[in-house]
Amino acid sequence: MYACFSDKEWRTMAATTLVAVVAMSLLAVVRLGLPTGGRLSLGLVVALCVPLTLYRSRTWSSVTGAYLLLALWVLLATLSVNNIYEWLSPAGATPDMPALYGDDRSYYRWALHYYDGRVDVPHVAFPGLPVMILLSWKLLGVNVVWPVTMNVTFTLTAIVITSITAVRLLGKREIAPSETTIGTLTLLGCALLTFMLSHGAAVLKEAAVTLSMSVVGAVLAVFVDNRHLEARHYMAFAIACVMLAFIRTTYMYLVMLALIVVALGNVKSRVPHVALLLAITVATFVVGDSVAYYSFERHALIISGGERMQSLFIVGESQQPYLNLIGNYFHYPIWKRLVLLPLTTAVQYIIPFPWSYGRTLLFGEILARCSYGWYMVGGLAMFYYLFLSWRERYSLGAWAWVAPTLFAAVAYISAGSVSRYVVPIQAMFVPVALWALCVARADSKVKRLMLWWAVVYAVVMVVTLVTCYQIQVNYLRSLNEYYRSLRELQSN
């Protein structure tokens, strides 16, 4: 991987990479044993080579950025080992039949059913990820390590593509730092998105969707400097759409929405290119929807709401205070749901809360709930939208509005109650947040304004989180008291 590098720093980086690979391999073997640990080590090496090779191919890549990427790989490798260990710990669990739960279990067993028929086929709305798991097993044999390492690869590659997007957006701007600095800081910004990272070592579709959306964002960023799309851009966009169409068909609506937002930025020059991208999106959507469980009628019900949506969302015990506040949201007319959009978007923004009521927390759960990095990225992005986006000198154009538009669309559909749905969108805020920092660095007035904003934002977030915590705690205490009284009454 580093054979072509002659620079001393890169040789040092190669040695460090080797040490990290050996360390993670030993951890996998000690924790999981052979041959599972060895197979996981092999998959993790591939998961490092792919994004690191892509990053090193950039003319602006740096040793510092490579170290950051390596550190992220170590984090995801450790999380992968711990997750697989937990899945294999229950009695009877094996590497080819791990103890998975929820959507992880459904995807895994769907692939297993079509591999050798040993289990009944579960209900899976979108077969894309299970098919990818099945294909990996056809090549490498049935084992839980392959879908996990596949998602590690997707996550790290998506982060590198986000850095490419940031360089494309900001690199030629007068007040921006060097392209190398932009790329490195983008990697660092993505490292703050721990909730997104936590999905990179799970058997879930979010990692693949995040990769697809990062490609979509990178292609749309080509419009920023008024360049025309080339054949390679259309091909990359088509591949991303194919992945989305089969892995999560409903996300294709968000791609269409993103195309509309970008087209509005410069209708005359962009519409012909956006029209072709839209044609690709619609074609792949139709194909993907033909094999998905959801019909067009079901898509309409998801958007319009109704009893089915009310029975699926805001049903957890800890969500009941929110349900009491928002009421029968999915039965409201469109205008009322739009009026409530600031509330639902705000709820979606602050969850998952940085606390848990479980007695024991796994490493992955801790990582998922370290939301403070996301709050930092989001706060900087908000500063851009509130104070910089309307200034022509500092505006990033229509591209910057893609992420908040998609974020709000998801909040509208789900009442902001499912944080996992916006994982693929989070990284798109990083270039916007980085640009806010660049402007503050170059403009003393903006810097002072940002300092005031940081104070106000921090106070609002602290008050909001403390209030939410107290509401949840009080509700759960009253619920426990109710159940205790009910048990006492039954025993008497």
Coordinates of C-alpha atoms in Angstrom, one line a residue:
M1 CA 0.0 0.0 0.0
Y2 CA 2.9 2.4 0.7
A3 CA 5.5 1.0 -1.7
C4 CA 5.4 4.0 -3.9
F5 CA 6.1 6.5 -1.1
S6 CA 9.6 7.6 -0.7
D7 CA 9.1 10.4 1.8
K8 CA 10.3 9.7 5.3
E9 CA 7.0 10.8 6.9
W10 CA 5.1 8.4 4.8
R11 CA 7.5 5.5 5.6
T12 CA 6.9 6.3 9.3
M13 CA 3.1 6.3 8.6
A14 CA 3.5 2.9 6.9
A15 CA 5.3 1.6 10.0
T16 CA 2.6 3.0 12.3
T17 CA -0.1 1.4 10.1
L18 CA 1.6 -2.0 10.3
V19 CA 1.8 -1.7 14.1
A20 CA -1.9 -0.8 14.3
V21 CA -2.9 -3.7 12.0
V22 CA -0.9 -6.1 14.1
A23 CA -2.4 -4.8 17.3
M24 CA -6.0 -5.0 16.0
S25 CA -5.3 -8.5 14.6
L26 CA -4.1 -9.6 18.0
L27 CA -7.1 -8.1 19.7
A28 CA -9.4 -9.9 17.3
V29 CA -7.7 -13.2 17.7
V30 CA -7.5 -13.0 21.5
R31 CA -11.1 -11.8 21.9
L32 CA -12.7 -14.0 19.2
G33 CA -10.3 -16.8 18.7
L34 CA -9.5 -18.6 15.5
P35 CA -10.6 -18.7 12.7
T36 CA -13.1 -15.9 13.4
G37 CA -10.5 -13.4 14.6
G38 CA -8.3 -14.1 11.7
R39 CA -11.1 -13.6 9.2
L40 CA -12.1 -10.3 10.9
S41 CA -8.4 -9.1 10.7
L42 CA -8.4 -9.8 7.0
G43 CA -11.6 -8.0 6.4
L44 CA -10.4 -5.0 8.5
V45 CA -7.2 -4.7 6.5
V46 CA -9.3 -4.4 3.3
A47 CA -11.5 -1.9 5.2
L48 CA -8.4 0.2 5.8
C49 CA -6.8 -0.1 2.4
V50 CA -9.8 1.1 0.4
P51 CA -10.4 4.5 2.0
L52 CA -6.7 5.1 2.7
T53 CA -5.8 4.4 -1.0
L54 CA -8.6 6.8 -2.1
Y55 CA -7.4 9.5 0.3
R56 CA -3.7 9.1 -0.7
S57 CA -4.7 9.5 -4.4
R58 CA -5.7 13.1 -3.7
T59 CA -3.0 15.7 -4.5
W60 CA -3.9 17.5 -1.2
S61 CA -3.6 14.4 1.0
S62 CA -1.3 14.6 4.1
V63 CA 0.3 12.4 6.7
T64 CA -1.8 14.1 9.4
G65 CA -5.0 13.2 7.5
A66 CA -3.8 9.6 7.0
Y67 CA -3.1 9.4 10.8
L68 CA -6.7 10.6 11.4
L69 CA -8.1 8.1 9.1
L70 CA -6.0 5.4 10.7
A71 CA -7.3 6.5 14.2
L72 CA -10.9 6.2 12.9
W73 CA -10.1 2.7 11.6
V74 CA -8.7 1.7 15.0
L75 CA -11.9 3.0 16.6
L76 CA -14.2 1.1 14.2
A77 CA -12.0 -2.0 14.4
T78 CA -12.2 -2.1 18.2
L79 CA -15.9 -1.5 18.0
S80 CA -16.2 -4.4 15.5
V81 CA -14.4 -6.8 17.8
N82 CA -16.5 -5.8 20.8
N83 CA -19.8 -6.0 18.8
I84 CA -19.0 -9.5 17.4
Y85 CA -17.8 -10.7 20.8
E86 CA -21.2 -9.6 22.3
W87 CA -23.1 -11.3 19.5
L88 CA -21.2 -14.6 20.1
S89 CA -21.4 -14.5 23.9
P90 CA -24.9 -16.0 24.4
A91 CA -25.2 -19.7 24.6
G92 CA -25.6 -21.4 21.2
A93 CA -24.4 -18.4 19.2
T94 CA -21.8 -19.1 16.5
P95 CA -20.0 -17.0 13.9
D96 CA -22.5 -18.1 11.3
M97 CA -25.5 -17.8 13.6
P98 CA -24.8 -14.8 16.0
A99 CA -27.2 -13.5 18.5
L100 CA -28.5 -10.4 16.6
Y101 CA -31.5 -8.4 17.4
G102 CA -33.8 -6.0 15.6
D103 CA -33.1 -5.0 12.0
D104 CA -29.6 -6.6 12.2
R105 CA -31.2 -10.0 12.8
S106 CA -33.7 -9.6 10.0
Y107 CA -31.1 -8.6 7.4
Y108 CA -28.8 -11.4 8.5
R109 CA -31.4 -14.1 8.6
W110 CA -32.8 -13.0 5.2
A111 CA -29.4 -13.6 3.7
L112 CA -29.0 -16.8 5.5
H113 CA -32.4 -18.1 4.3
Y114 CA -31.4 -17.6 0.7
Y115 CA -27.9 -18.9 1.3
D116 CA -28.8 -22.4 2.5
G117 CA -32.5 -22.2 3.7
R118 CA -31.6 -23.1 7.3
V119 CA -34.0 -20.4 8.7
D120 CA -37.3 -19.0 7.7
V121 CA -37.3 -15.9 5.7
P122 CA -38.0 -12.8 7.8
H123 CA -39.8 -9.7 6.6
V124 CA -37.4 -7.2 5.0
A125 CA -38.7 -4.1 3.3
F126 CA -35.5 -3.3 1.3
P127 CA -33.4 -6.4 0.2
G128 CA -30.3 -4.4 -0.9
L129 CA -28.2 -4.9 2.2
P130 CA -29.1 -8.6 2.7
V131 CA -28.3 -9.3 -1.0
M132 CA -24.8 -7.7 -0.5
I133 CA -24.3 -9.9 2.6
L134 CA -25.4 -12.9 0.6
L135 CA -22.9 -12.1 -2.2
S136 CA -20.1 -11.7 0.3
W137 CA -21.0 -15.2 1.7
K138 CA -21.0 -16.7 -1.7
L139 CA -17.4 -15.6 -2.1
L140 CA -16.1 -16.0 1.5
G141 CA -18.4 -18.2 3.4
V142 CA -21.0 -17.5 6.0
N143 CA -19.7 -15.4 8.9
V144 CA -20.8 -12.3 10.6
V145 CA -17.4 -10.6 10.2
W146 CA -18.0 -10.0 6.5
P147 CA -21.1 -7.7 6.7
V148 CA -19.4 -5.9 9.6
T149 CA -16.1 -5.2 7.8
M150 CA -18.1 -4.2 4.7
N151 CA -19.8 -1.5 6.7
V152 CA -16.5 -0.3 8.2
T153 CA -15.3 0.1 4.6
F154 CA -18.4 2.0 3.6
T155 CA -18.2 4.4 6.6
L156 CA -14.5 5.2 6.2
T157 CA -14.9 5.7 2.4
A158 CA -17.8 8.0 2.9
I159 CA -15.7 10.1 5.3
V160 CA -12.9 10.4 2.6
I161 CA -15.5 11.3 0.0
T162 CA -16.8 14.0 2.3
S163 CA -13.3 15.5 2.6
I164 CA -13.1 15.5 -1.3
T165 CA -16.5 17.3 -1.3
A166 CA -15.2 19.9 1.2
V167 CA -12.1 20.6 -0.9
R168 CA -14.2 21.0 -4.0
L169 CA -16.5 23.4 -2.2
L170 CA -14.0 25.5 -0.3
G171 CA -10.6 24.9 -1.9
K172 CA -10.7 27.8 -4.4
R173 CA -12.1 30.4 -2.1
E174 CA -10.0 33.4 -1.2
I175 CA -10.2 33.2 2.6
A176 CA -10.1 29.4 2.8
P177 CA -6.9 27.6 4.1
S178 CA -5.0 25.2 1.9
E179 CA -6.7 22.2 0.3
T180 CA -4.6 20.0 2.5
T181 CA -5.9 21.7 5.6
I182 CA -9.5 21.6 4.4
G183 CA -9.3 17.9 3.7
T184 CA -7.7 17.2 7.1
L185 CA -10.1 19.3 9.1
T186 CA -13.0 17.6 7.3
L187 CA -11.8 14.2 8.4
L188 CA -11.6 15.6 12.0
G189 CA -15.1 17.0 11.7
C190 CA -16.5 13.6 10.6
A191 CA -14.7 12.0 13.5
L192 CA -16.9 14.1 15.8
L193 CA -20.0 12.3 14.4
T194 CA -19.9 9.4 16.8
F195 CA -23.5 8.3 16.2
M196 CA -22.7 7.9 12.5
L197 CA -19.5 6.0 13.4
S198 CA -21.4 3.7 15.7
H199 CA -23.3 2.4 12.7
G200 CA -20.1 1.5 10.9
A201 CA -19.6 -1.7 12.8
A202 CA -23.2 -3.0 12.8
V203 CA -25.2 -5.2 10.4
L204 CA -27.4 -2.2 9.4
K205 CA -28.0 -0.3 6.1
E206 CA -27.0 3.1 7.4
A207 CA -23.3 2.8 6.5
A208 CA -24.2 1.9 2.8
V209 CA -26.7 4.7 2.6
T210 CA -24.2 7.2 4.1
L211 CA -21.7 6.2 1.4
S212 CA -24.3 6.6 -1.3
M213 CA -25.3 10.0 0.0
S214 CA -21.7 11.1 0.2
V215 CA -21.3 10.3 -3.5
V216 CA -24.4 12.3 -4.3
G217 CA -23.2 15.2 -2.3
A218 CA -19.8 15.1 -4.1
V219 CA -21.3 15.1 -7.5
L220 CA -23.7 18.0 -6.7
A221 CA -20.7 19.9 -5.4
V222 CA -19.3 20.0 -8.9
F223 CA -21.9 22.7 -9.7
V224 CA -20.5 25.1 -7.1
D225 CA -17.7 26.5 -9.3
N226 CA -20.0 26.4 -12.4
R227 CA -18.3 23.3 -13.8
H228 CA -20.2 20.9 -16.0
L229 CA -20.7 17.3 -15.1
E230 CA -18.5 14.7 -16.9
A231 CA -19.2 11.1 -17.7
R232 CA -17.4 9.9 -14.5
H233 CA -19.7 12.1 -12.4
Y234 CA -22.8 10.6 -14.0
M235 CA -21.5 7.1 -13.5
A236 CA -20.7 7.7 -9.8
F237 CA -24.1 9.2 -9.3
A238 CA -25.8 6.3 -11.0
I239 CA -23.9 3.8 -8.9
A240 CA -24.9 5.7 -5.7
C241 CA -28.5 5.7 -6.9
V242 CA -28.5 2.0 -7.6
M243 CA -27.2 1.3 -4.1
L244 CA -29.9 3.6 -2.6
A245 CA -32.7 2.2 -4.7
F246 CA -32.1 -1.3 -3.4
I247 CA -30.8 -0.6 0.1
R248 CA -33.3 2.1 1.1
T249 CA -35.7 3.0 -1.7
T250 CA -37.4 5.8 0.2
Y251 CA -34.1 7.8 0.3
M252 CA -34.5 8.3 -3.4
Y253 CA -37.1 10.9 -2.7
L254 CA -34.5 12.8 -0.7
V255 CA -32.1 12.6 -3.7
M256 CA -34.8 14.0 -5.9
L257 CA -35.3 16.8 -3.4
A258 CA -31.6 17.5 -3.3
L259 CA -31.5 17.8 -7.1
I260 CA -34.3 20.3 -7.0
V261 CA -32.5 22.4 -4.3
V262 CA -29.3 22.5 -6.4
A263 CA -31.1 23.3 -9.6
L264 CA -32.8 26.3 -8.0
G265 CA -29.3 27.7 -7.4
N266 CA -28.8 28.4 -11.1
V267 CA -31.7 27.3 -13.1
K268 CA -30.4 28.3 -16.5
S269 CA -27.0 26.5 -16.4
R270 CA -27.9 23.6 -14.1
V271 CA -31.3 22.4 -15.3
P272 CA -30.1 20.3 -18.3
H273 CA -27.6 18.4 -16.1
V274 CA -30.0 18.1 -13.2
A275 CA -32.7 16.8 -15.6
L276 CA -30.4 14.0 -16.6
L277 CA -29.5 13.2 -13.0
L278 CA -33.2 13.2 -12.2
A279 CA -33.8 10.8 -15.0
I280 CA -31.2 8.5 -13.6
T281 CA -32.7 8.8 -10.1
V282 CA -36.3 8.0 -11.3
A283 CA -35.1 5.0 -13.4
T284 CA -33.1 3.5 -10.6
F285 CA -36.0 4.2 -8.2
V286 CA -38.5 2.4 -10.4
V287 CA -36.2 -0.6 -10.6
G288 CA -35.4 -0.6 -6.9
D289 CA -39.0 -0.2 -5.9
S290 CA -40.0 -3.2 -8.0
V291 CA -38.1 -5.5 -5.7
A292 CA -38.8 -3.7 -2.4
Y293 CA -41.7 -4.6 -0.1
Y294 CA -43.0 -1.0 -0.2
S295 CA -45.4 -0.1 -2.9
F296 CA -46.1 3.4 -4.3
E297 CA -49.2 3.4 -2.2
R298 CA -47.2 2.7 0.9
H299 CA -44.8 5.5 0.0
A300 CA -47.8 7.9 -0.2
L301 CA -49.0 6.7 3.2
I302 CA -45.5 7.3 4.7
I303 CA -45.6 10.9 3.5
S304 CA -49.2 11.6 4.4
G305 CA -49.2 9.9 7.8
G306 CA -52.2 8.0 9.2
E307 CA -52.8 5.2 11.7
R308 CA -50.1 3.0 10.4
M309 CA -47.4 5.6 11.0
Q310 CA -48.9 6.5 14.4
S311 CA -48.5 2.8 15.4
L312 CA -44.8 2.7 14.4
F313 CA -43.4 6.0 15.6
I314 CA -43.1 7.6 19.1
V315 CA -44.0 4.3 20.8
G316 CA -41.1 3.8 23.2
E317 CA -41.6 4.4 26.9
S318 CA -39.0 7.2 27.0
Q319 CA -40.7 8.8 24.1
Q320 CA -44.1 9.1 25.8
P321 CA -43.5 12.7 27.1
Y322 CA -42.9 13.7 23.5
L323 CA -46.1 12.0 22.4
N324 CA -48.0 13.8 25.1
L325 CA -46.6 17.1 23.8
I326 CA -47.1 16.5 20.1
G327 CA -50.3 14.5 20.2
N328 CA -51.7 12.5 17.2
Y329 CA -49.1 14.0 14.8
F330 CA -49.6 11.6 12.0
H331 CA -53.3 12.4 11.8
Y332 CA -52.7 16.1 11.5
P333 CA -53.2 17.9 8.2
I334 CA -50.2 19.0 6.2
W335 CA -50.3 22.6 7.3
K336 CA -50.3 21.7 11.0
R337 CA -47.3 19.3 10.5
L338 CA -45.5 22.2 8.7
V339 CA -46.2 24.5 11.7
L340 CA -44.7 21.9 14.0
L341 CA -41.7 21.4 11.8
P342 CA -39.4 23.6 14.0
L343 CA -40.3 21.4 17.0
T344 CA -39.9 18.1 15.2
T345 CA -36.6 19.2 13.6
A346 CA -35.3 20.3 16.9
V347 CA -36.1 17.0 18.5
Q348 CA -34.5 15.1 15.7
Y349 CA -31.4 17.3 16.1
I350 CA -30.8 16.6 19.8
I351 CA -31.5 12.9 19.8
P352 CA -30.0 10.5 20.7
F353 CA -29.7 12.1 24.1
P354 CA -26.2 11.8 25.6
W355 CA -27.5 9.6 28.4
S356 CA -29.0 6.2 28.9
Y357 CA -31.1 4.5 31.5
G358 CA -29.5 1.0 31.1
R359 CA -27.5 -0.5 33.9
T360 CA -24.7 -1.6 31.7
L361 CA -23.6 0.1 28.5
L362 CA -21.6 -1.5 25.7
F363 CA -18.9 0.4 23.9
G364 CA -21.0 0.9 20.9
E365 CA -23.9 2.4 22.9
I366 CA -21.5 4.8 24.6
L367 CA -20.1 5.9 21.2
A368 CA -23.6 6.3 19.8
R369 CA -24.6 8.6 22.7
C370 CA -21.6 10.9 22.7
S371 CA -23.7 13.5 20.8
Y372 CA -21.5 16.5 21.8
G373 CA -19.4 16.3 18.7
W374 CA -22.6 16.4 16.6
Y375 CA -23.9 19.4 18.6
M376 CA -20.6 21.1 17.8
V377 CA -20.8 20.5 14.1
G378 CA -24.5 21.4 14.1
G379 CA -23.9 24.6 16.0
L380 CA -21.3 25.8 13.6
A381 CA -23.5 24.9 10.6
M382 CA -26.4 26.9 12.2
F383 CA -24.2 29.9 12.5
Y384 CA -23.6 29.7 8.8
Y385 CA -27.3 29.5 8.0
L386 CA -28.3 32.3 10.3
F387 CA -25.5 34.8 9.8
L388 CA -23.4 34.0 6.7
S389 CA -25.6 32.2 4.1
W390 CA -27.4 35.5 3.1
R391 CA -24.1 37.4 2.5
E392 CA -23.0 36.9 -1.1
R393 CA -19.3 37.0 -0.2
Y394 CA -19.6 34.1 2.3
S395 CA -22.4 32.1 0.7
L396 CA -21.8 28.5 -0.4
G397 CA -24.8 28.6 -2.7
A398 CA -27.6 26.1 -3.1
W399 CA -25.4 23.1 -2.1
A400 CA -25.3 24.2 1.5
W401 CA -29.1 24.0 1.7
V402 CA -29.3 20.4 0.6
A403 CA -28.5 19.0 4.1
P404 CA -30.9 21.1 6.1
T405 CA -33.7 20.5 3.5
L406 CA -33.3 16.8 3.7
F407 CA -33.0 16.9 7.5
A408 CA -36.3 18.8 7.7
A409 CA -38.0 16.4 5.3
V410 CA -37.1 13.4 7.4
A411 CA -38.3 15.3 10.5
Y412 CA -41.6 16.1 8.8
I413 CA -42.2 12.4 7.9
S414 CA -41.1 10.8 11.2
A415 CA -42.0 13.6 13.6
G416 CA -38.3 13.8 14.3
S417 CA -38.5 10.7 16.5
V418 CA -35.9 8.4 14.8
S419 CA -32.4 9.7 14.9
R420 CA -31.1 6.8 12.7
Y421 CA -32.9 8.1 9.7
V422 CA -30.6 11.2 9.4
V423 CA -27.3 9.4 10.0
P424 CA -26.5 9.5 6.2
I425 CA -27.1 13.3 6.1
Q426 CA -25.0 14.3 9.1
A427 CA -21.6 14.4 7.3
M428 CA -23.0 16.8 4.7
F429 CA -23.1 19.5 7.5
V430 CA -19.3 19.2 8.1
P431 CA -18.1 21.3 5.1
V432 CA -20.7 23.9 6.0
A433 CA -19.4 24.0 9.6
L434 CA -15.8 24.2 8.4
W435 CA -16.6 27.1 6.2
A436 CA -18.1 29.0 9.1
L437 CA -14.8 28.6 11.0
C438 CA -12.9 29.7 7.9
V439 CA -14.9 32.9 7.7
A440 CA -14.5 33.6 11.4
R441 CA -10.8 33.1 11.1
A442 CA -10.6 35.7 8.3
D443 CA -13.2 38.3 9.5
S444 CA -12.8 39.7 13.0
K445 CA -16.4 40.9 13.1
V446 CA -17.7 37.5 12.2
K447 CA -15.3 36.0 14.8
R448 CA -16.8 38.2 17.6
L449 CA -20.3 37.3 16.4
M450 CA -19.4 33.6 16.5
L451 CA -18.1 33.9 20.1
W452 CA -21.4 35.4 21.1
W453 CA -23.3 32.7 19.2
A454 CA -21.2 30.0 20.9
V455 CA -22.2 31.3 24.3
V456 CA -25.9 31.6 23.5
Y457 CA -26.0 28.2 21.7
A458 CA -24.2 26.5 24.6
V459 CA -26.7 27.9 27.2
V460 CA -29.7 26.9 25.1
M461 CA -28.3 23.4 24.6
V462 CA -27.6 22.9 28.3
V463 CA -31.0 24.2 29.3
T464 CA -32.7 22.0 26.7
L465 CA -30.8 18.9 27.6
V466 CA -31.3 19.3 31.3
T467 CA -35.0 19.9 30.8
C468 CA -35.4 16.9 28.6
Y469 CA -33.5 14.8 31.1
Q470 CA -35.7 15.9 34.0
I471 CA -38.9 15.3 32.0
Q472 CA -37.8 11.8 31.0
V473 CA -36.6 10.9 34.5
N474 CA -39.8 12.1 36.1
Y475 CA -42.0 10.2 33.6
L476 CA -40.1 7.0 34.0
R477 CA -40.1 7.3 37.8
S478 CA -43.9 7.8 37.8
L479 CA -44.2 4.8 35.4
N480 CA -42.1 2.6 37.7
E481 CA -44.2 3.7 40.7
Y482 CA -47.3 2.8 38.8
Y483 CA -46.1 -0.7 37.9
R484 CA -44.9 -1.2 41.5
S485 CA -48.3 -0.3 42.9
L486 CA -50.0 -2.5 40.3
R487 CA -47.8 -5.5 41.3
E488 CA -48.6 -4.9 45.0
L489 CA -52.3 -4.7 44.3
Q490 CA -52.1 -8.0 42.3
S491 CA -50.2 -9.7 45.1
N492 CA -52.8 -8.7 47.6

